[in-house]
mmCIF file of N, CA and C in Angstrom:
data_model
loop_
_atom_site.group_PDB
_atom_site.id
_atom_site.type_symbol
_atom_site.label_atom_id
_atom_site.label_comp_id
_atom_site.label_asym_id
_atom_site.label_seq_id
_atom_site.Cartn_x
_atom_site.Cartn_y
_atom_site.Cartn_z
ATOM 1 N N THR S 133 121.141 70.680 96.431
ATOM 2 C CA THR S 133 120.370 70.126 97.423
ATOM 3 C C THR S 133 120.759 68.689 97.389
ATOM 4 N N LEU S 134 119.837 67.790 97.896
ATOM 5 C CA LEU S 134 120.212 66.054 98.424
ATOM 6 C C LEU S 134 119.783 65.152 96.794
ATOM 7 N N ASP S 135 118.510 65.852 96.617
ATOM 8 C CA ASP S 135 118.797 65.467 95.482
ATOM 9 C C ASP S 135 119.538 65.569 94.031
ATOM 10 N N GLN S 136 119.909 66.910 94.131
ATOM 11 C CA GLN S 136 120.857 66.956 92.955
ATOM 12 C C GLN S 136 122.299 65.829 93.530
ATOM 13 N N LYS S 137 122.800 66.137 94.841
ATOM 14 C CA LYS S 137 124.074 65.335 95.551
ATOM 15 C C LYS S 137 123.892 63.729 94.849
ATOM 16 N N ILE S 138 122.912 63.309 94.818
ATOM 17 C CA ILE S 138 121.891 61.873 94.501
ATOM 18 C C ILE S 138 122.095 61.849 92.962
ATOM 19 N N GLN S 139 121.847 62.342 92.483
ATOM 20 C CA GLN S 139 121.560 62.542 90.855
ATOM 21 C C GLN S 139 122.796 62.709 90.758
ATOM 22 N N GLU S 140 123.788 63.277 91.119
ATOM 23 C CA GLU S 140 125.692 62.856 90.011
ATOM 24 C C GLU S 140 126.099 61.927 90.230
ATOM 25 N N LEU S 141 125.869 62.083 91.678
ATOM 26 C CA LEU S 141 126.552 60.503 92.587
ATOM 27 C C LEU S 141 126.802 58.990 91.637
ATOM 28 N N LYS S 142 125.042 59.239 91.422
ATOM 29 C CA LYS S 142 124.186 58.186 90.080
ATOM 30 C C LYS S 142 125.000 57.934 89.119
ATOM 31 N N ALA S 143 125.655 59.313 88.672
ATOM 32 C CA ALA S 143 125.735 59.311 87.178
ATOM 33 C C ALA S 143 127.170 59.172 87.674
ATOM 34 N N ARG S 144 128.095 59.129 88.375
ATOM 35 C CA ARG S 144 129.651 59.234 88.597
ATOM 36 C C ARG S 144 129.516 58.187 88.365
ATOM 37 N N ILE S 145 129.440 57.042 89.657
ATOM 38 C CA ILE S 145 129.547 55.615 90.468
ATOM 39 C C ILE S 145 129.063 55.353 89.264
ATOM 40 N N THR S 146 128.562 55.455 87.850
ATOM 41 C CA THR S 146 128.438 54.299 86.865
ATOM 42 C C THR S 146 129.332 54.432 85.811
ATOM 43 N N THR S 147 130.147 55.590 85.792
ATOM 44 C CA THR S 147 131.220 55.008 84.423
ATOM 45 C C THR S 147 132.118 54.821 85.702
ATOM 46 N N ALA S 148 132.717 54.615 87.152
ATOM 47 C CA ALA S 148 133.732 53.884 88.219
ATOM 48 C C ALA S 148 132.952 52.439 88.262
ATOM 49 N N VAL S 149 134.113 51.341 88.119
ATOM 50 C CA VAL S 149 133.417 49.751 88.920
ATOM 51 C C VAL S 149 133.906 50.300 90.237
ATOM 52 N N GLU S 150 135.060 50.881 91.029
ATOM 53 C CA GLU S 150 134.423 51.699 92.566
ATOM 54 C C GLU S 150 135.181 52.846 92.882
ATOM 55 N N SER S 151 134.791 53.356 94.005
ATOM 56 C CA SER S 151 135.398 54.979 94.259
ATOM 57 C C SER S 151 135.707 54.542 95.942
ATOM 58 N N SER S 152 135.444 55.654 96.279
ATOM 59 C CA SER S 152 136.144 55.909 97.943
ATOM 60 C C SER S 152 134.916 57.638 97.719
ATOM 61 N N PHE S 153 135.308 57.810 98.940
ATOM 62 C CA PHE S 153 134.115 58.583 99.492
ATOM 63 C C PHE S 153 135.428 59.888 99.128
ATOM 64 N N ALA S 154 135.970 59.380 99.703
ATOM 65 C CA ALA S 154 137.313 60.230 99.238
ATOM 66 C C ALA S 154 137.745 60.882 98.237
ATOM 67 N N ASP S 155 137.661 60.024 97.233
ATOM 68 C CA ASP S 155 137.771 60.554 95.694
ATOM 69 C C ASP S 155 136.140 61.970 95.660
ATOM 70 N N ILE S 156 135.075 61.228 95.855
ATOM 71 C CA ILE S 156 134.105 61.541 95.895
ATOM 72 C C ILE S 156 133.560 62.904 96.412
ATOM 73 N N SER S 157 134.538 62.815 97.899
ATOM 74 C CA SER S 157 134.109 64.372 98.492
ATOM 75 C C SER S 157 135.534 65.266 97.786
ATOM 76 N N GLY S 158 136.664 64.838 97.630
ATOM 77 C CA GLY S 158 137.816 65.210 97.336
ATOM 78 C C GLY S 158 137.602 66.915 96.439
ATOM 79 N N GLY S 159 137.801 67.714 97.202
ATOM 80 C CA GLY S 159 138.028 69.093 96.731
ATOM 81 C C GLY S 159 137.074 69.883 96.593
ATOM 82 N N MET S 160 135.901 69.198 97.837
ATOM 83 C CA MET S 160 135.028 70.296 97.943
ATOM 84 C C MET S 160 134.959 70.942 99.458
ATOM 85 N N LYS S 161 134.960 72.308 99.740
ATOM 86 C CA LYS S 161 135.806 72.488 100.331
ATOM 87 C C LYS S 161 135.147 73.932 100.867
ATOM 88 N N ASN S 162 133.661 73.273 100.909
ATOM 89 C CA ASN S 162 132.458 73.058 102.437
ATOM 90 C C ASN S 162 131.929 72.641 102.912
ATOM 91 N N LYS S 163 131.582 72.308 103.950
ATOM 92 C CA LYS S 163 130.988 71.221 105.003
ATOM 93 C C LYS S 163 129.885 70.497 104.507
ATOM 94 N N ILE S 164 128.827 71.777 103.879
ATOM 95 C CA ILE S 164 127.485 71.483 103.878
ATOM 96 C C ILE S 164 127.040 70.204 102.368
ATOM 97 N N ASP S 165 128.656 70.629 101.193
ATOM 98 C CA ASP S 165 128.647 69.362 100.354
ATOM 99 C C ASP S 165 129.124 68.240 100.391
ATOM 100 N N VAL S 166 130.079 68.350 101.783
ATOM 101 C CA VAL S 166 130.479 67.157 102.464
ATOM 102 C C VAL S 166 129.642 66.548 103.006
ATOM 103 N N ILE S 167 128.910 67.171 103.777
ATOM 104 C CA ILE S 167 127.745 66.556 104.373
ATOM 105 C C ILE S 167 126.685 65.711 103.736
ATOM 106 N N LEU S 168 126.292 67.004 102.086
ATOM 107 C CA LEU S 168 125.207 65.879 101.545
ATOM 108 C C LEU S 168 125.426 65.061 100.692
ATOM 109 N N ASN S 169 127.066 64.753 100.177
ATOM 110 C CA ASN S 169 127.631 63.584 99.517
ATOM 111 C C ASN S 169 127.465 62.453 100.511
ATOM 112 N N PHE S 170 126.891 62.631 101.656
ATOM 113 C CA PHE S 170 127.582 61.815 102.889
ATOM 114 C C PHE S 170 126.322 61.257 102.544
ATOM 115 N N LEU S 171 125.069 61.910 103.291
ATOM 116 C CA LEU S 171 123.415 61.890 102.822
ATOM 117 C C LEU S 171 123.210 61.107 101.734
ATOM 118 N N ALA S 172 123.576 61.904 100.540
ATOM 119 C CA ALA S 172 123.385 60.823 98.922
ATOM 120 C C ALA S 172 123.832 59.508 99.422
ATOM 121 N N VAL S 173 124.997 59.688 99.641
ATOM 122 C CA VAL S 173 125.417 57.306 99.367
ATOM 123 C C VAL S 173 124.697 57.120 99.786
ATOM 124 N N LEU S 174 124.360 56.915 101.588
ATOM 125 C CA LEU S 174 123.283 56.487 102.750
ATOM 126 C C LEU S 174 122.298 56.361 101.896
ATOM 127 N N MET S 175 121.694 57.128 101.685
ATOM 128 C CA MET S 175 120.055 57.445 100.371
ATOM 129 C C MET S 175 120.523 56.355 99.570
ATOM 130 N N LEU S 176 121.110 56.158 98.559
ATOM 131 C CA LEU S 176 121.445 55.366 97.555
ATOM 132 C C LEU S 176 121.809 54.148 98.108
ATOM 133 N N PHE S 177 122.825 53.604 98.823
ATOM 134 C CA PHE S 177 123.480 53.076 100.276
ATOM 135 C C PHE S 177 121.327 52.236 101.006
ATOM 136 N N ARG S 178 121.014 52.853 100.774
ATOM 137 C CA ARG S 178 119.076 51.971 101.629
ATOM 138 C C ARG S 178 118.101 51.853 100.342
ATOM 139 N N SER S 179 118.272 52.554 99.772
ATOM 140 C CA SER S 179 117.648 52.265 98.194
ATOM 141 C C SER S 179 118.186 50.824 97.500
ATOM 142 N N ARG S 180 118.804 50.385 97.709
ATOM 143 C CA ARG S 180 120.055 49.570 97.351
ATOM 144 C C ARG S 180 121.031 49.530 96.430
ATOM 145 N N VAL S 181 121.216 51.075 95.974
ATOM 146 C CA VAL S 181 121.626 51.066 94.557
ATOM 147 C C VAL S 181 123.238 51.350 94.332
ATOM 148 N N LEU S 182 124.325 50.755 95.329
ATOM 149 C CA LEU S 182 125.560 51.240 96.093
ATOM 150 C C LEU S 182 125.628 49.819 97.116
ATOM 151 N N GLU S 183 127.085 50.172 97.245
ATOM 152 C CA GLU S 183 127.174 48.208 98.196
ATOM 153 C C GLU S 183 128.330 49.521 98.834
ATOM 154 N N LEU S 184 128.291 49.371 99.468
ATOM 155 C CA LEU S 184 129.827 50.002 100.745
ATOM 156 C C LEU S 184 130.563 49.336 101.450
ATOM 157 N N SER S 185 131.719 49.551 101.570
ATOM 158 C CA SER S 185 132.936 48.636 102.470
ATOM 159 C C SER S 185 133.637 49.267 102.267
ATOM 160 N N GLN S 186 134.325 49.304 104.119
ATOM 161 C CA GLN S 186 134.697 49.780 104.799
ATOM 162 C C GLN S 186 136.178 48.715 105.358
ATOM 163 N N ASP S 187 137.651 48.969 105.068
ATOM 164 C CA ASP S 187 138.313 47.727 105.704
ATOM 165 C C ASP S 187 138.483 47.569 107.357
ATOM 166 N N GLU S 188 138.795 49.214 107.882
ATOM 167 C CA GLU S 188 139.037 48.847 109.043
ATOM 168 C C GLU S 188 138.204 50.234 110.071
ATOM 169 N N PRO S 189 137.521 50.240 110.957
ATOM 170 C CA PRO S 189 137.208 51.138 111.581
ATOM 171 C C PRO S 189 138.036 53.146 111.170
ATOM 172 N N PHE S 190 137.481 54.094 110.947
ATOM 173 C CA PHE S 190 137.363 55.080 110.997
ATOM 174 C C PHE S 190 138.602 55.154 109.259
ATOM 175 N N GLY S 191 138.534 53.829 108.433
ATOM 176 C CA GLY S 191 138.839 53.720 107.178
ATOM 177 C C GLY S 191 138.268 54.739 106.394
ATOM 178 N N ASP S 192 138.755 54.489 104.616
ATOM 179 C CA ASP S 192 138.060 55.195 103.252
ATOM 180 C C ASP S 192 136.933 53.978 103.874
ATOM 181 N N ILE S 193 135.665 54.851 102.721
ATOM 182 C CA ILE S 193 134.358 54.204 103.265
ATOM 183 C C ILE S 193 134.510 53.453 100.866
ATOM 184 N N LYS S 194 134.174 52.734 100.582
ATOM 185 C CA LYS S 194 134.680 52.151 99.709
ATOM 186 C C LYS S 194 133.321 51.998 98.942
ATOM 187 N N ILE S 195 133.112 52.755 97.592
ATOM 188 C CA ILE S 195 131.995 52.715 97.156
ATOM 189 C C ILE S 195 131.240 52.132 95.894
ATOM 190 N N LYS S 196 129.957 51.351 95.650
ATOM 191 C CA LYS S 196 130.890 50.400 94.169
ATOM 192 C C LYS S 196 128.869 50.092 93.998
ATOM 193 N N GLN S 197 128.441 50.208 92.463
ATOM 194 C CA GLN S 197 126.633 50.167 91.916
ATOM 195 C C GLN S 197 126.455 48.876 92.682
ATOM 196 N N CYS S 198 126.022 48.486 92.610
ATOM 197 C CA CYS S 198 125.673 47.146 93.261
ATOM 198 C C CYS S 198 124.792 46.826 92.316
ATOM 199 N N ALA S 199 125.591 44.631 91.928
ATOM 200 C CA ALA S 199 124.765 44.001 90.953
ATOM 201 C C ALA S 199 123.629 43.925 90.597
ATOM 202 N N GLU S 200 123.125 44.051 89.719
ATOM 203 C CA GLU S 200 121.878 43.860 88.909
ATOM 204 C C GLU S 200 121.024 42.731 89.202
ATOM 205 N N ILE S 201 120.064 42.488 89.709
ATOM 206 C CA ILE S 201 120.162 41.110 89.998
ATOM 207 C C ILE S 201 118.671 40.864 88.413
#
């Protein structure tokens, strides 16, 4: 479920300084899992848990945890 993906992503991003969407979704064979991962990233970005950046259009999305205020 989406809630499970959000929890998995939170746990994964706290152990890594920066990751990419390709790293997070690599190895997923099912399209629905990739879509759920993308939605989880967007939800955490909207909640200001994650920072996202992309160097070029259609390039890899870099993901890192927001600095705590």
